């Protein structure tokens, strides 16, 4: 274990005194005892990405957008300083910049070898014969734009740290830090390398920014002692923003708007944690699943020590005092919010999510897992009875649509299901599971005091899924020291004695490499080390290791689920505040995945059909709100044709006939189309002197006999179809077409698909819809329940989008805290 402590990096304890502890210790070359495994937290609030985010999210009416940055890059590269900076960065080992330049030269239609030689010439000689052509070729600049936009802020300091270490600089970090950093990217520690080897190191380092390696974080804190191309460009861009009144005004406005979103969320979470349920969450966070612990491990220990001091051992009778201090610190230190919200991100649930995904896939592919589910999954609680039966997964499958869970179990016990039946039912269960965090939580934690249902599945999931096995191996190696040591003691004492204490760490690494290879290649046959790990790990989990596995699942599943419920309940108690926050985050690039997730949830949950029902019930306000969806439908020729055909071939007594009549009358208001209709009507027996509009006004049935002939004219047909669209969108006929859609499954799908697309393009639409849908049938309790259900699903979608929370925590919606202090007060 001692060797493990030496080779694994250096846990940084994310205390709330980090800024006071870290930098003095670095100067003295004395590392803290622990290095936080999650740089995502350690860097939280330190990265300044506001300007880059604004460029990426720039709209047509904005000045700070991609075409603005292209102009800035072109001007910056014309400066003599730029080439010198690039040369220094290449010699320092900037592999990403080398790749960007190679691709830029390649855009000049030179061969790959020529492009590579030009980059090497810049590195060694500081010049290139293709530099001037490069600057005059706009297409050649986009690789450099991508380099500047997507390179993380932490990347240049890491390269400075490596160069300081290789040169033996007094500012260099300790050997242990740098050697560990290189080992994490599978590079043998060595100070003597050639230029291209250094470029390869840099490429690998750029991919481990959020890998949980403390050494990377320490290297990223290196203070630069000279400028880089990346930093110099962004410094100049910020200066340009300060000096330009138009840019500075826009910059200030967009920063302040984003900051409000973060402040609203912060206040919501603080209020939630200050409630009775918040205290319950705090106690569960410390104590965990098992009986009251004598010792804390990992993040609960870090939180305890940050609040109570390292010298105070954990005691449950001190939990109230710790909670009081916790609430006080919430108001003082924003990093504590990051510490808590981190549990909604992907790294916080890596092993749990891999297990959930393995179970979901196994239910549709593996008969033994299906049989276990049919026997035991119902023990997990009411969600697996009520909500499952109400889900779209259940109702869309012919194997479950007309059954309830009790009938299904009885049929299984009577042996009425074939293997294909079982797998089809398993697919229904898996589809429901993958979409429901709370259903997965019920499998992990039994509210009745009985064993958690996941115990029945777990051994098979590790055996059948290399991805699941790999996630647990990496959890042992990087995230769970307690389980790492327990499994190590156990396997080193096995009778076959294949792994000794000295070999344990390296053996885990080899097994992990083999599992990674199997996952990447989708190879069912595993290497010897990987297979031995799986066999041993399964044997351990079925014996003394299960408590460790369950504790890890608790921390990765139940804690996030409790946090989601805590925030959700706060939102439900103040929905006006929630929608205020939702409007704010919709404008942020970080919300893109969340908006997509919310939309997908509404699609699968049939909420889109409910909206259609609201319009069909003659809710004109709701119809007006959804008017933009008719544009989306009409842009698709196939969907447009289906609606037009339905109107043309409707029965004369159908309400669709109203649309046909109105559209035709509106078309005949146009002089050119009226002349065309008059001539065609004369051909079919009408007098050329008759006013066709008067005839129709006296007898609308005439339309149905003449319209097919009128539509043979391309000009008339074009304007008539356009009139149909306008009649539906603006003419108050949307409820009629909605009623027709509800009677056709393919039409409902057409509406749903289009509305999902419309919502993603205009996320503000969702709140407007929810505001008006409750008025569809005034006074009916059922509609109020449906509205609450939609709101809850929106909240669930936001809370379960782990990528969204990662972006939100790291960037504070765009590095607002730092940028406000750094830029806003320095504006002219």
Short mmCIF file of C-alpha atoms in Angstrom, two decimals, residues 123 146 407 442 574 592 636 682 826:
data_model
loop_
_atom_site.label_atom_id
_atom_site.label_comp_id
_atom_site.label_asym_id
_atom_site.label_seq_id
_atom_site.Cartn_x
_atom_site.Cartn_y
_atom_site.Cartn_z
CA UNK A 123 10.36 25.64 -34.38
CA UNK A 146 -9.94 25.94 -33.12
CA UNK A 407 -50.23 -10.41 -14.51
CA UNK A 442 -34.56 2.02 -5.68
CA UNK A 574 -41.26 28.19 -5.91
CA UNK A 592 -27.44 22.80 -24.86
CA UNK A 636 -40.67 19.34 -44.31
CA UNK A 682 -65.43 28.32 -67.47
CA UNK A 826 -11.52 47.98 -15.80
#
